[in-house]
Coordinates of C-alpha atoms and ligand atoms in Angstrom, one line a residue:
M1 CA -17.0 -3.3 -31.4
L2 CA -14.4 -1.1 -29.6
Y3 CA -12.3 -3.8 -28.0
G4 CA -10.5 -2.8 -24.8
Y5 CA -13.0 -0.1 -24.0
A6 CA -16.3 0.1 -22.2
G7 CA -17.6 1.9 -25.2
H8 CA -19.4 4.9 -23.7
I9 CA -18.7 8.2 -22.0
L10 CA -21.0 9.5 -19.3
R11 CA -21.8 13.2 -19.7
V12 CA -23.2 14.9 -16.6
D13 CA -24.7 18.4 -17.0
L14 CA -24.7 19.7 -13.4
T15 CA -26.4 22.9 -14.2
S16 CA -29.6 21.2 -15.6
G17 CA -29.1 18.1 -13.6
T18 CA -29.3 15.8 -16.6
V19 CA -27.1 12.9 -17.6
S20 CA -26.5 11.3 -20.9
S21 CA -24.3 8.5 -22.4
E22 CA -22.5 8.8 -25.7
P23 CA -20.2 6.5 -27.7
T24 CA -16.5 6.6 -26.9
P25 CA -15.1 8.2 -30.2
E26 CA -13.1 5.4 -31.8
A27 CA -10.9 7.8 -33.8
V28 CA -9.9 9.5 -30.6
T29 CA -8.8 6.2 -29.0
H30 CA -6.5 5.6 -32.1
D31 CA -4.9 9.0 -31.7
F32 CA -4.9 9.5 -27.9
L33 CA -5.5 6.0 -26.4
G34 CA -7.4 6.9 -23.3
G35 CA -6.8 8.1 -19.7
R36 CA -4.5 11.1 -19.8
G37 CA -4.6 11.2 -23.6
L38 CA -8.4 11.2 -23.7
G39 CA -8.5 13.8 -21.0
A40 CA -6.1 16.1 -22.8
Y41 CA -8.2 15.7 -26.1
L42 CA -11.4 16.5 -24.3
L43 CA -9.9 19.5 -22.4
W44 CA -8.6 20.9 -25.7
T45 CA -11.8 20.4 -27.7
E46 CA -14.5 21.0 -25.0
V47 CA -13.3 23.8 -22.7
P48 CA -13.3 27.2 -24.3
R49 CA -10.2 29.3 -24.3
G50 CA -10.0 31.6 -21.3
A51 CA -12.6 29.6 -19.2
D52 CA -12.6 30.4 -15.5
P53 CA -11.2 27.2 -13.9
L54 CA -13.8 27.5 -11.2
G55 CA -16.6 28.6 -13.5
P56 CA -19.3 26.7 -15.4
D57 CA -17.3 26.5 -18.6
N58 CA -14.5 24.5 -17.2
K59 CA -15.0 20.7 -17.1
L60 CA -13.7 17.8 -15.1
F61 CA -12.8 14.7 -17.1
I62 CA -12.3 11.4 -15.3
S63 CA -10.9 9.0 -17.8
T64 CA -9.8 5.4 -17.7
G65 CA -7.4 3.8 -20.2
P66 CA -7.7 0.6 -22.4
L67 CA -5.7 -1.4 -19.9
S68 CA -7.8 -0.2 -16.9
G69 CA -9.8 -3.0 -15.3
T70 CA -8.1 -5.8 -17.2
F71 CA -5.9 -8.7 -16.5
F72 CA -2.6 -6.8 -16.8
P73 CA -0.3 -5.8 -13.9
G74 CA -1.2 -2.5 -12.3
S75 CA -4.3 -1.9 -14.4
G76 CA -6.1 0.1 -11.7
K77 CA -5.4 3.7 -12.8
L78 CA -7.4 6.5 -14.0
D79 CA -6.7 10.1 -14.9
V80 CA -8.4 13.3 -13.8
T81 CA -8.0 16.2 -16.2
T82 CA -9.1 19.9 -16.0
K83 CA -8.0 23.4 -16.4
S84 CA -6.1 24.1 -13.2
P85 CA -7.2 26.7 -10.7
Q86 CA -3.7 26.5 -9.2
T87 CA -1.6 27.2 -12.3
G88 CA -4.1 28.4 -14.9
G89 CA -2.9 25.7 -17.3
Y90 CA -3.2 22.0 -17.8
A91 CA -3.9 19.8 -14.8
S92 CA -3.8 16.0 -14.9
A93 CA -3.7 13.8 -11.8
S94 CA -3.4 10.0 -11.8
M95 CA -5.3 8.0 -9.2
G96 CA -5.0 4.3 -8.3
G97 CA -7.4 2.2 -6.2
L98 CA -10.5 0.4 -7.5
L99 CA -12.6 3.1 -9.1
S100 CA -11.0 2.9 -12.5
A101 CA -11.9 -0.8 -13.0
E102 CA -15.4 -0.3 -11.5
L103 CA -16.1 2.6 -13.8
K104 CA -15.4 0.4 -16.8
F105 CA -17.4 -2.4 -15.4
A106 CA -20.3 0.0 -15.1
G107 CA -19.9 0.6 -18.9
Y108 CA -18.0 3.9 -19.0
D109 CA -14.6 4.9 -20.2
A110 CA -14.9 8.4 -18.9
I111 CA -17.1 10.8 -16.9
I112 CA -17.4 14.4 -18.0
L113 CA -18.6 16.8 -15.3
E114 CA -19.8 20.1 -16.8
G115 CA -21.6 23.2 -15.5
I116 CA -22.3 23.9 -11.9
S117 CA -24.9 22.3 -9.7
P118 CA -27.2 24.7 -7.9
K119 CA -26.8 22.6 -4.7
P120 CA -24.4 20.0 -3.4
V121 CA -24.9 16.6 -5.1
Y122 CA -23.2 13.3 -5.5
L123 CA -23.1 11.2 -8.6
F124 CA -24.6 7.8 -8.2
I125 CA -23.7 5.2 -10.9
D126 CA -25.0 1.6 -10.8
D127 CA -24.4 0.3 -14.3
D128 CA -26.8 2.2 -16.5
R129 CA -28.7 3.6 -13.6
V130 CA -27.2 7.1 -13.1
E131 CA -28.6 9.8 -10.8
L132 CA -27.5 13.1 -9.2
R133 CA -28.5 12.8 -5.6
D134 CA -28.8 15.4 -2.9
A135 CA -25.5 15.8 -0.9
R136 CA -26.4 18.7 1.3
E137 CA -26.2 16.5 4.5
Y138 CA -22.6 15.5 3.5
W139 CA -21.3 19.0 2.7
G140 CA -18.5 19.9 5.1
M141 CA -17.6 16.3 5.9
G142 CA -14.1 14.8 5.8
S143 CA -13.2 12.4 3.0
F144 CA -12.7 9.3 5.1
A145 CA -15.9 10.0 7.2
L146 CA -18.0 10.4 4.0
E147 CA -16.5 7.3 2.3
R148 CA -17.4 5.3 5.4
I149 CA -21.0 6.6 5.5
L150 CA -21.6 6.1 1.7
K151 CA -20.2 2.5 1.9
Q152 CA -22.6 1.8 4.8
R153 CA -25.5 3.2 2.9
L154 CA -24.8 2.0 -0.6
G155 CA -22.9 -1.2 0.1
E156 CA -19.2 -2.2 0.1
D157 CA -19.4 -3.0 -3.6
F158 CA -19.6 0.6 -4.5
Q159 CA -16.3 2.4 -5.2
I160 CA -16.3 6.0 -4.0
A161 CA -14.4 9.2 -4.7
T162 CA -14.9 12.2 -2.5
I163 CA -13.7 15.7 -1.8
G164 CA -13.0 17.1 1.7
P165 CA -13.7 20.6 3.0
A166 CA -10.7 22.0 1.2
G167 CA -12.3 21.3 -2.1
E168 CA -15.5 23.0 -1.0
V169 CA -13.9 26.2 0.1
G170 CA -11.7 26.5 -3.0
V171 CA -8.2 25.7 -1.6
K172 CA -6.3 25.8 -4.9
Y173 CA -4.6 22.4 -4.4
A174 CA -7.5 20.3 -3.1
C175 CA -7.4 16.7 -4.1
I176 CA -9.9 13.9 -4.8
N177 CA -9.8 11.0 -2.4
H178 CA -10.7 7.4 -2.9
D179 CA -10.4 4.0 -1.2
Y180 CA -9.4 5.5 2.2
G181 CA -6.1 6.9 1.0
R182 CA -5.7 7.0 -2.8
Q183 CA -5.7 10.5 -4.3
A184 CA -5.8 12.4 -7.5
G185 CA -3.6 14.9 -5.9
R186 CA -2.1 17.6 -8.0
G187 CA -3.2 20.8 -9.7
G188 CA -6.5 21.4 -7.9
V189 CA -8.7 18.7 -9.4
G190 CA -10.6 18.5 -6.1
T191 CA -11.0 22.3 -6.2
V192 CA -12.8 22.1 -9.5
M193 CA -15.0 19.2 -8.3
G194 CA -15.9 21.4 -5.3
A195 CA -16.6 24.4 -7.4
K196 CA -19.1 22.2 -9.3
R197 CA -20.6 21.2 -6.0
V198 CA -20.0 17.5 -6.5
K199 CA -19.2 16.0 -3.1
A200 CA -18.7 12.4 -4.2
I201 CA -18.9 10.0 -7.1
T202 CA -20.1 6.5 -6.3
V203 CA -19.8 3.6 -8.8
H204 CA -20.9 0.0 -9.0
G205 CA -20.6 -2.0 -12.2
T206 CA -21.2 -5.6 -13.3
N207 CA -20.3 -5.6 -17.0
G208 CA -17.2 -7.1 -18.7
I209 CA -14.6 -5.5 -21.0
P210 CA -14.5 -6.8 -24.6
I211 CA -11.1 -8.3 -25.5
A212 CA -10.1 -8.8 -29.2
D213 CA -7.9 -11.9 -28.6
T214 CA -8.6 -13.3 -25.1
D215 CA -6.1 -16.2 -25.1
S216 CA -3.3 -14.0 -26.3
F217 CA -4.1 -11.2 -23.9
I218 CA -4.2 -13.6 -20.9
G219 CA -0.9 -15.2 -22.1
I220 CA 0.9 -11.9 -22.2
G221 CA -0.7 -10.9 -18.9
K222 CA 0.6 -14.1 -17.2
T223 CA 4.1 -13.4 -18.6
A224 CA 3.9 -9.9 -17.2
F225 CA 2.7 -11.1 -13.7
K226 CA 5.4 -13.7 -13.7
A227 CA 8.1 -11.1 -14.4
C228 CA 6.8 -9.0 -11.5
K229 CA 6.5 -11.9 -9.1
E230 CA 10.0 -13.2 -9.8
A231 CA 11.6 -9.7 -9.6
E232 CA 14.4 -9.6 -7.1
A233 CA 13.2 -6.2 -5.8
L234 CA 9.7 -7.4 -5.1
D235 CA 10.1 -8.4 -1.4
A236 CA 11.6 -5.1 -0.3
W237 CA 9.1 -3.2 -2.5
I238 CA 6.1 -4.8 -0.8
R239 CA 7.7 -4.4 2.6
Y240 CA 8.4 -0.7 2.3
G241 CA 6.7 0.7 -0.8
T242 CA 7.9 4.1 -2.0
M243 CA 9.3 4.8 1.5
T244 CA 12.3 2.9 0.5
V245 CA 13.4 5.9 -1.4
T246 CA 13.8 8.1 1.7
S247 CA 17.3 6.8 2.8
W248 CA 18.5 6.8 -0.8
C249 CA 17.5 10.5 -1.2
D250 CA 19.0 11.4 2.1
R251 CA 22.3 9.8 1.2
N252 CA 22.3 11.5 -2.2
G253 CA 21.3 15.0 -1.2
A254 CA 17.8 14.8 -2.7
L255 CA 15.7 14.7 0.5
P256 CA 13.9 18.1 0.8
T257 CA 14.9 19.6 4.1
R258 CA 13.5 22.8 5.6
N259 CA 11.9 24.2 2.5
F260 CA 14.6 22.7 0.2
Q261 CA 17.4 24.6 1.9
A262 CA 19.3 21.3 1.8
G263 CA 18.9 17.8 0.4
S264 CA 19.9 15.9 3.5
F265 CA 18.3 15.8 6.9
E266 CA 20.3 15.5 10.1
H267 CA 17.4 13.4 11.6
G268 CA 16.9 11.4 8.4
P269 CA 17.3 7.9 9.8
S270 CA 14.4 8.4 12.1
I271 CA 12.0 8.6 9.2
Y272 CA 13.5 5.9 7.0
A273 CA 11.5 3.0 5.8
P274 CA 12.4 0.4 8.4
V275 CA 11.3 2.7 11.3
F276 CA 8.1 3.2 9.5
R277 CA 7.5 -0.5 8.8
D278 CA 8.4 -1.6 12.3
T279 CA 6.6 1.0 14.3
I280 CA 3.3 2.0 12.5
V281 CA 2.5 -0.2 9.5
V282 CA -0.5 -2.4 10.0
T283 CA -0.9 -4.0 6.6
D284 CA -0.2 -3.8 2.9
K285 CA -2.7 -2.4 0.4
G286 CA -2.8 -2.3 -3.4
C287 CA -4.8 -1.1 -6.4
F288 CA -6.9 -3.2 -8.7
G289 CA -4.8 -5.8 -10.5
C290 CA -1.5 -5.1 -8.6
P291 CA 1.1 -7.8 -8.1
S292 CA 3.3 -5.5 -6.0
P293 CA 1.1 -3.5 -3.5
C294 CA 3.0 -0.4 -2.4
G295 CA 0.2 1.0 -0.2
K296 CA 1.1 0.7 3.5
Y297 CA -1.8 1.1 5.9
A298 CA -0.6 2.5 9.2
H299 CA -1.8 3.2 12.8
A300 CA -0.1 6.0 14.8
P301 CA -0.9 5.2 18.4
R302 CA 0.1 8.6 19.8
Y303 CA -2.9 10.1 17.8
D304 CA -4.9 6.9 17.5
I305 CA -5.4 7.5 13.8
Y306 CA -5.2 5.2 10.7
V307 CA -3.9 6.4 7.4
E308 CA -2.6 4.9 4.1
G309 CA 0.9 6.2 4.2
P310 CA 3.0 8.2 4.5
E311 CA 4.5 7.3 1.1
Y312 CA 7.8 8.9 0.1
E313 CA 6.5 12.2 -1.3
T314 CA 4.5 12.8 1.8
N315 CA 7.3 11.7 4.1
G316 CA 9.6 14.2 2.3
M317 CA 7.2 17.2 2.0
L318 CA 5.4 16.9 5.4
G319 CA 8.5 15.4 7.2
S320 CA 12.0 16.6 6.5
N321 CA 10.9 19.6 4.5
L322 CA 9.1 20.8 7.6
G323 CA 11.8 19.6 10.0
L324 CA 9.6 16.9 11.4
S325 CA 11.5 13.8 12.5
D326 CA 8.9 11.6 14.1
I327 CA 7.1 9.2 11.8
Q328 CA 3.9 9.4 13.9
D329 CA 3.8 13.2 13.5
I330 CA 4.2 12.8 9.8
A331 CA 1.5 10.2 9.7
R332 CA -0.8 12.5 11.6
A333 CA -0.1 15.4 9.1
N334 CA -0.8 13.0 6.3
Q335 CA -4.1 11.8 7.8
L336 CA -5.3 15.4 8.3
C337 CA -4.5 16.3 4.7
D338 CA -6.3 13.2 3.5
E339 CA -9.4 13.9 5.6
F340 CA -9.6 17.5 4.6
G341 CA -8.8 16.7 1.0
L342 CA -5.5 18.5 0.6
D343 CA -2.7 17.5 -1.7
T344 CA 0.1 16.6 0.7
I345 CA 2.9 17.8 -1.6
S346 CA 1.6 21.3 -2.1
T347 CA 0.5 21.5 1.5
G348 CA 4.0 20.6 2.6
G349 CA 5.5 23.1 0.1
C350 CA 3.3 26.0 1.4
I351 CA 3.8 25.3 5.1
A352 CA 7.6 25.0 4.5
W353 CA 7.6 28.4 2.8
A354 CA 5.6 29.9 5.7
M355 CA 8.0 28.4 8.2
E356 CA 11.0 29.9 6.5
C357 CA 9.3 33.2 6.3
F358 CA 8.6 33.0 10.1
E359 CA 12.2 32.1 10.9
R360 CA 13.5 35.0 8.8
G361 CA 11.1 37.4 10.4
V362 CA 9.0 38.0 7.2
L363 CA 5.9 36.5 8.9
T364 CA 5.3 37.8 12.4
P365 CA 3.6 36.0 15.3
A366 CA 0.7 38.4 14.9
Q367 CA 0.3 37.2 11.3
T368 CA 0.5 33.5 12.3
N369 CA -2.2 34.0 14.9
G370 CA 0.3 33.1 17.6
L371 CA 1.5 29.9 16.0
D372 CA 5.2 29.2 16.6
L373 CA 6.2 28.3 13.0
H374 CA 9.7 27.2 13.6
F375 CA 10.7 24.2 11.6
G376 CA 10.1 21.0 13.5
N377 CA 7.0 22.2 15.4
A378 CA 4.5 19.4 14.7
E379 CA 1.5 20.9 16.6
A380 CA 1.9 24.1 14.5
V381 CA 1.9 22.1 11.3
F382 CA -1.3 20.3 12.4
A383 CA -3.0 23.6 13.2
L384 CA -1.9 25.2 10.0
I385 CA -3.2 22.3 7.9
E386 CA -6.6 22.8 9.4
Q387 CA -6.5 26.6 8.9
I388 CA -5.6 26.1 5.2
A389 CA -8.3 23.4 4.7
H390 CA -11.0 25.8 6.0
R391 CA -9.4 29.1 5.0
S392 CA -10.2 30.0 8.6
T393 CA -7.3 32.4 9.4
W394 CA -5.5 35.1 7.4
L395 CA -2.5 32.8 7.0
G396 CA -4.5 29.8 6.2
D397 CA -6.4 31.7 3.6
L398 CA -3.2 33.0 2.1
L399 CA -1.5 29.6 1.9
A400 CA -4.7 28.1 0.4
E401 CA -3.8 30.1 -2.8
G402 CA -0.5 28.2 -3.2
V403 CA 3.1 29.3 -2.7
R404 CA 3.4 31.4 -5.8
V405 CA 0.5 33.7 -5.0
A406 CA 1.4 33.8 -1.3
A407 CA 5.0 34.9 -2.0
N408 CA 3.9 37.5 -4.6
R409 CA 1.6 39.0 -1.9
I410 CA 4.1 39.0 0.9
Q411 CA 7.3 39.7 -1.2
Q412 CA 10.3 40.9 1.0
G413 CA 12.5 38.4 -0.8
S414 CA 10.2 35.5 0.0
E415 CA 9.6 34.9 -3.8
A416 CA 13.0 33.3 -3.8
W417 CA 11.9 30.7 -1.2
A418 CA 8.8 29.8 -3.0
I419 CA 9.7 26.4 -4.5
H420 CA 7.5 26.0 -7.5
V421 CA 7.3 25.8 -11.3
K422 CA 4.3 27.3 -13.1
G423 CA 2.7 27.9 -9.7
M424 CA 2.8 24.2 -8.7
E425 CA 4.8 23.4 -5.6
Q426 CA 7.8 21.1 -6.3
S427 CA 7.6 17.5 -5.2
A428 CA 10.1 15.8 -3.0
Y429 CA 13.4 15.8 -4.8
D430 CA 16.0 18.5 -4.1
T431 CA 17.5 19.9 -7.3
H432 CA 20.4 22.0 -6.2
S433 CA 22.7 19.6 -8.0
A434 CA 20.8 17.4 -10.4
T435 CA 20.5 19.1 -13.8
S436 CA 18.3 16.4 -15.5
M437 CA 15.8 16.4 -12.6
L438 CA 15.8 20.1 -12.5
L439 CA 15.0 20.2 -16.2
A440 CA 12.3 17.5 -15.6
Y441 CA 10.6 19.8 -13.1
M442 CA 11.0 22.9 -15.3
T443 CA 9.3 21.2 -18.3
A444 CA 6.8 18.8 -16.6
D445 CA 3.4 19.4 -18.2
V446 CA 1.5 20.3 -15.0
G447 CA 4.2 22.2 -13.1
A448 CA 6.9 20.9 -10.7
H449 CA 5.9 17.3 -10.5
H450 CA 8.3 14.3 -10.6
N451 CA 6.2 11.6 -12.1
R452 CA 6.6 12.7 -15.7
A453 CA 10.4 12.1 -15.6
W454 CA 12.1 10.7 -12.5
A455 CA 15.6 11.5 -13.9
I456 CA 17.6 11.9 -10.7
T457 CA 19.1 8.5 -10.8
Y458 CA 20.4 9.3 -14.3
D459 CA 22.0 12.5 -12.9
I460 CA 23.8 10.4 -10.3
A461 CA 24.9 7.8 -12.9
V462 CA 26.3 10.3 -15.4
G463 CA 27.4 13.2 -13.3
R464 CA 24.9 15.2 -11.5
D465 CA 26.0 18.7 -12.6
A466 CA 26.8 17.8 -16.2
V467 CA 25.0 19.9 -18.8
T468 CA 24.7 17.8 -22.0
P469 CA 22.2 17.1 -24.8
E470 CA 22.1 13.5 -23.7
K471 CA 20.5 14.6 -20.4
A472 CA 17.8 16.5 -22.2
A473 CA 17.2 13.5 -24.4
K474 CA 16.8 11.3 -21.3
V475 CA 14.2 13.7 -19.8
I476 CA 12.3 13.6 -23.1
E477 CA 12.5 9.8 -23.3
L478 CA 11.1 9.5 -19.8
Q479 CA 8.4 12.1 -20.5
H480 CA 7.2 9.8 -23.2
I481 CA 7.3 6.5 -21.4
R482 CA 6.0 7.4 -17.9
P483 CA 2.9 9.5 -19.1
L484 CA 2.2 6.8 -21.7
M485 CA 1.2 4.6 -18.7
D486 CA -1.3 7.2 -17.7
A487 CA -2.8 7.1 -21.1
L488 CA -3.0 3.3 -21.0
G489 CA -4.6 3.3 -17.6
C490 CA -1.9 1.3 -15.7
C491 CA 0.7 1.9 -13.1
R492 CA 4.3 2.6 -14.1
L493 CA 5.8 1.2 -11.0
Q494 CA 5.9 -2.4 -12.2
W495 CA 8.3 -1.2 -14.9
V496 CA 10.2 1.3 -12.7
E497 CA 10.7 -0.8 -9.6
L498 CA 10.4 -4.4 -10.8
D499 CA 11.9 -4.1 -14.3
M500 CA 8.8 -5.5 -16.0
P501 CA 9.8 -5.5 -19.6
L502 CA 8.5 -2.6 -21.7
D503 CA 8.2 -4.8 -24.7
L504 CA 5.1 -6.5 -23.2
Y505 CA 3.0 -3.3 -23.4
A506 CA 2.5 -3.1 -27.2
P507 CA 1.6 -6.8 -27.7
A508 CA -0.8 -6.7 -24.7
L509 CA -2.5 -3.6 -26.1
A510 CA -2.7 -5.2 -29.6
A511 CA -4.3 -8.4 -28.1
L512 CA -6.7 -6.3 -26.1
T513 CA -7.8 -3.9 -28.7
G514 CA -7.2 -5.8 -31.9
V515 CA -5.2 -2.8 -33.2
E516 CA -1.6 -3.6 -34.0
R517 CA 0.8 -0.9 -32.7
S518 CA 4.6 -1.1 -32.1
W519 CA 6.3 0.3 -29.0
D520 CA 7.5 3.2 -31.2
D521 CA 3.9 3.8 -32.3
L522 CA 2.9 4.1 -28.7
L523 CA 5.8 6.5 -28.0
H524 CA 4.7 8.6 -31.0
I525 CA 1.2 8.8 -29.5
S526 CA 2.7 9.8 -26.2
E527 CA 4.7 12.6 -27.9
R528 CA 1.4 13.8 -29.6
I529 CA -0.3 14.0 -26.2
W530 CA 2.7 15.9 -24.7
N531 CA 2.6 18.5 -27.5
L532 CA -1.1 18.9 -27.2
T533 CA -0.8 19.6 -23.5
R534 CA 1.9 22.1 -24.3
M535 CA -0.6 23.8 -26.6
I536 CA -3.1 24.0 -23.7
W537 CA -0.6 26.2 -21.9
V538 CA 0.0 28.3 -25.0
R539 CA -3.7 28.8 -25.5
E540 CA -4.7 29.5 -21.9
I541 CA -1.8 31.7 -20.7
E542 CA -1.3 34.9 -22.5
G543 CA 2.3 35.4 -23.3
F544 CA 3.2 31.8 -22.4
G545 CA 6.8 31.0 -23.2
R546 CA 10.3 30.3 -21.9
A547 CA 9.8 32.3 -18.7
W548 CA 7.2 29.8 -17.6
D549 CA 9.8 27.0 -17.6
A550 CA 12.0 28.9 -15.1
P551 CA 13.4 26.8 -12.3
P552 CA 12.7 27.7 -8.7
V553 CA 15.1 30.5 -7.8
R554 CA 16.7 28.8 -4.9
F555 CA 18.2 26.0 -7.0
V556 CA 20.0 28.5 -9.3
S557 CA 21.1 31.0 -6.8
E558 CA 21.6 29.6 -3.3
P559 CA 23.9 26.7 -2.3
A560 CA 22.5 23.8 -0.3
T561 CA 23.3 24.2 3.3
Q562 CA 24.2 20.7 4.4
G563 CA 24.7 17.1 3.3
P564 CA 26.5 15.7 0.2
T565 CA 25.4 18.6 -2.0
A566 CA 26.4 21.3 0.6
G567 CA 27.8 24.4 -1.2
K568 CA 26.3 23.4 -4.5
Y569 CA 23.7 25.0 -6.8
T570 CA 23.0 25.0 -10.5
P571 CA 24.3 28.1 -12.3
P572 CA 21.4 29.9 -14.0
E573 CA 23.1 29.7 -17.4
A574 CA 23.4 25.9 -17.0
A575 CA 19.6 25.6 -16.5
Q576 CA 19.0 27.8 -19.5
Q577 CA 21.4 25.7 -21.6
M578 CA 19.5 22.5 -20.6
L579 CA 16.3 24.2 -21.7
D580 CA 17.9 25.1 -25.1
Y581 CA 18.9 21.4 -25.6
Y582 CA 15.4 20.4 -24.6
Y583 CA 13.5 22.8 -26.9
E584 CA 15.7 21.9 -29.8
Q585 CA 15.2 18.2 -29.5
R586 CA 11.5 18.6 -29.0
G587 CA 11.2 20.7 -32.1
W588 CA 10.0 23.7 -30.2
S589 CA 11.0 27.4 -30.7
R590 CA 13.4 29.2 -28.5
E591 CA 10.3 30.3 -26.5
G592 CA 9.3 26.7 -26.0
I593 CA 6.4 26.7 -28.4
P594 CA 5.9 23.6 -30.7
T595 CA 6.7 24.7 -34.3
P596 CA 4.2 24.2 -37.1
E597 CA 6.5 21.4 -38.5
T598 CA 6.4 19.6 -35.2
L599 CA 2.6 19.8 -34.9
A600 CA 2.4 18.5 -38.5
R601 CA 4.7 15.6 -37.8
L602 CA 2.5 14.6 -34.9
G603 CA -0.7 15.0 -36.9
L604 CA -1.9 17.8 -34.7
S605 CA -2.1 20.7 -37.1
D606 CA -5.8 20.6 -37.8
L607 CA -6.8 19.9 -34.3
V608 CA -4.7 22.7 -32.9
E609 CA -5.9 25.2 -35.5
A610 CA -9.6 24.3 -35.0
F611 CA -9.5 25.0 -31.2
M612 CA -6.8 27.6 -30.8
K613 CA -9.3 30.5 -30.9
Ligands
SF4_701 S1 2.5 -0.4 -7.3 FE1 1.3 0.8 -5.9 S2 0.4 2.5 -7.1 FE2 1.1 0.9 -8.5 S3 -0.7 -0.4 -8.8 FE3 0.5 -1.3 -7.2 S4 -0.4 -0.5 -5.3 FE4 -1.1 0.8 -7.0

């Protein structure tokens, strides 16, 4: 009995239209746990080197973790892994909501989507009844509209994930939507689902999850819930969710403003959390098993639309970064992205770049189809979101490729305004003056994403421009803890925001699975996963090395224009010195490649050698 797991993986061959179930490999759960770890293992072993991300050889892995669907705080997460059409490397996106638990209740730890369907389909799962159903009538529909229809037709008990039109037409940063506002957002996981012509996944399950020591697991779970419920920060967290970060970032020069030209917004207070809560929030919303629901469901009366959000990243990237200062405008942009199936972070990064190009005369009114792309023009933002989602204009089609490709095509200096790492647009923390956070973005395993290591508070605590080995060590420490939660299938925010003790995780996992592991054992597994994902980049990108960890040009060449960091930027040699510290402590070469000794220490030598070709 594989305690803590549903015990099976569902394999869906879209080309032939067949489905099969196979046992979850126990040895893999020992070495990689589940969720993000299982996804990385499957991507490494099942997708051949050089596979076209949008071709039949690439696969989409949807994987839960051992804690998913259990009585443990925040156990409603799953991970979506694939080869990224946006970066060409590793993509992994975490998604909350109710799908993760439902999938385990249906009897599956993971779904593997492989091949390409000859026609649009949706995957129907009702315990062991699994079918590929015709989805031609749904092709072209928005995510919310389709979720509503499928709930009406199948029943409210079904949990549903969809793609919008952006995933169908190959926008490189299309997302997967679920539960009217939860997303697997980054890296183009929705693009791959669209290329496979899978419009939706619907799941209903009625099974339980086997637990090795039920009394002990429930006891630890109760302790964990109590810690969350008694946390001092709980009330404010439930009231504002991640939006609470907006004012902190604005005060500390970290709020992206007009394509990261600055980290502080002169209209910042108008998009702070209290304005949001008092003017548009309707109710709170949480994932499965969450004691601290951060989701805020909102209604923007000016547009008469409902949306879950904006949360902080969206507020920063579709708000201050585009010069928008009205929370209803940001909510409208958020809702359009969700309905069309666009990652809000990348969409904000691409439109911000286009606006800067327009203001600097690099993009002309003829090229924008008459759109006035000055920062702050909400109507132009709405129009451009729609053009990107449908690739319906020259500019929309260009921006659908992502900011790296767009800047390389337009050139004229615009490459320096393209804020990305490895081709992924940077999320919402300005890094003109925050060397740990800059390093976190440079080295994140998917591109410039914050959730691997949110190190900016550490920068502010120890000196934001300091260049020290301790800062590199902090980034590595966070890169092992935070992604570990994605392998376990649970939310990190109970630890980050409510100080839920980290020393509860190992005993909980031991009681659940019957396998004794210490916290250090778990960190060792997390380090193993981190190095395997690094090897995915090495295998898939010819010549991969140090240059791929380069910071966005702006942060190492142009001072911030206003706010507390005005006049500051990170000298390029400081960024390179941080990278040296980082590589050395990771046991990687000066080019950023894991050494044979490091792979051996992590027990990865044979696995890497077997699938490197
Ligand atoms: S804190 Fe937010 S993201 Fe985490 S489980 Fe709760 S509702 Fe989901």
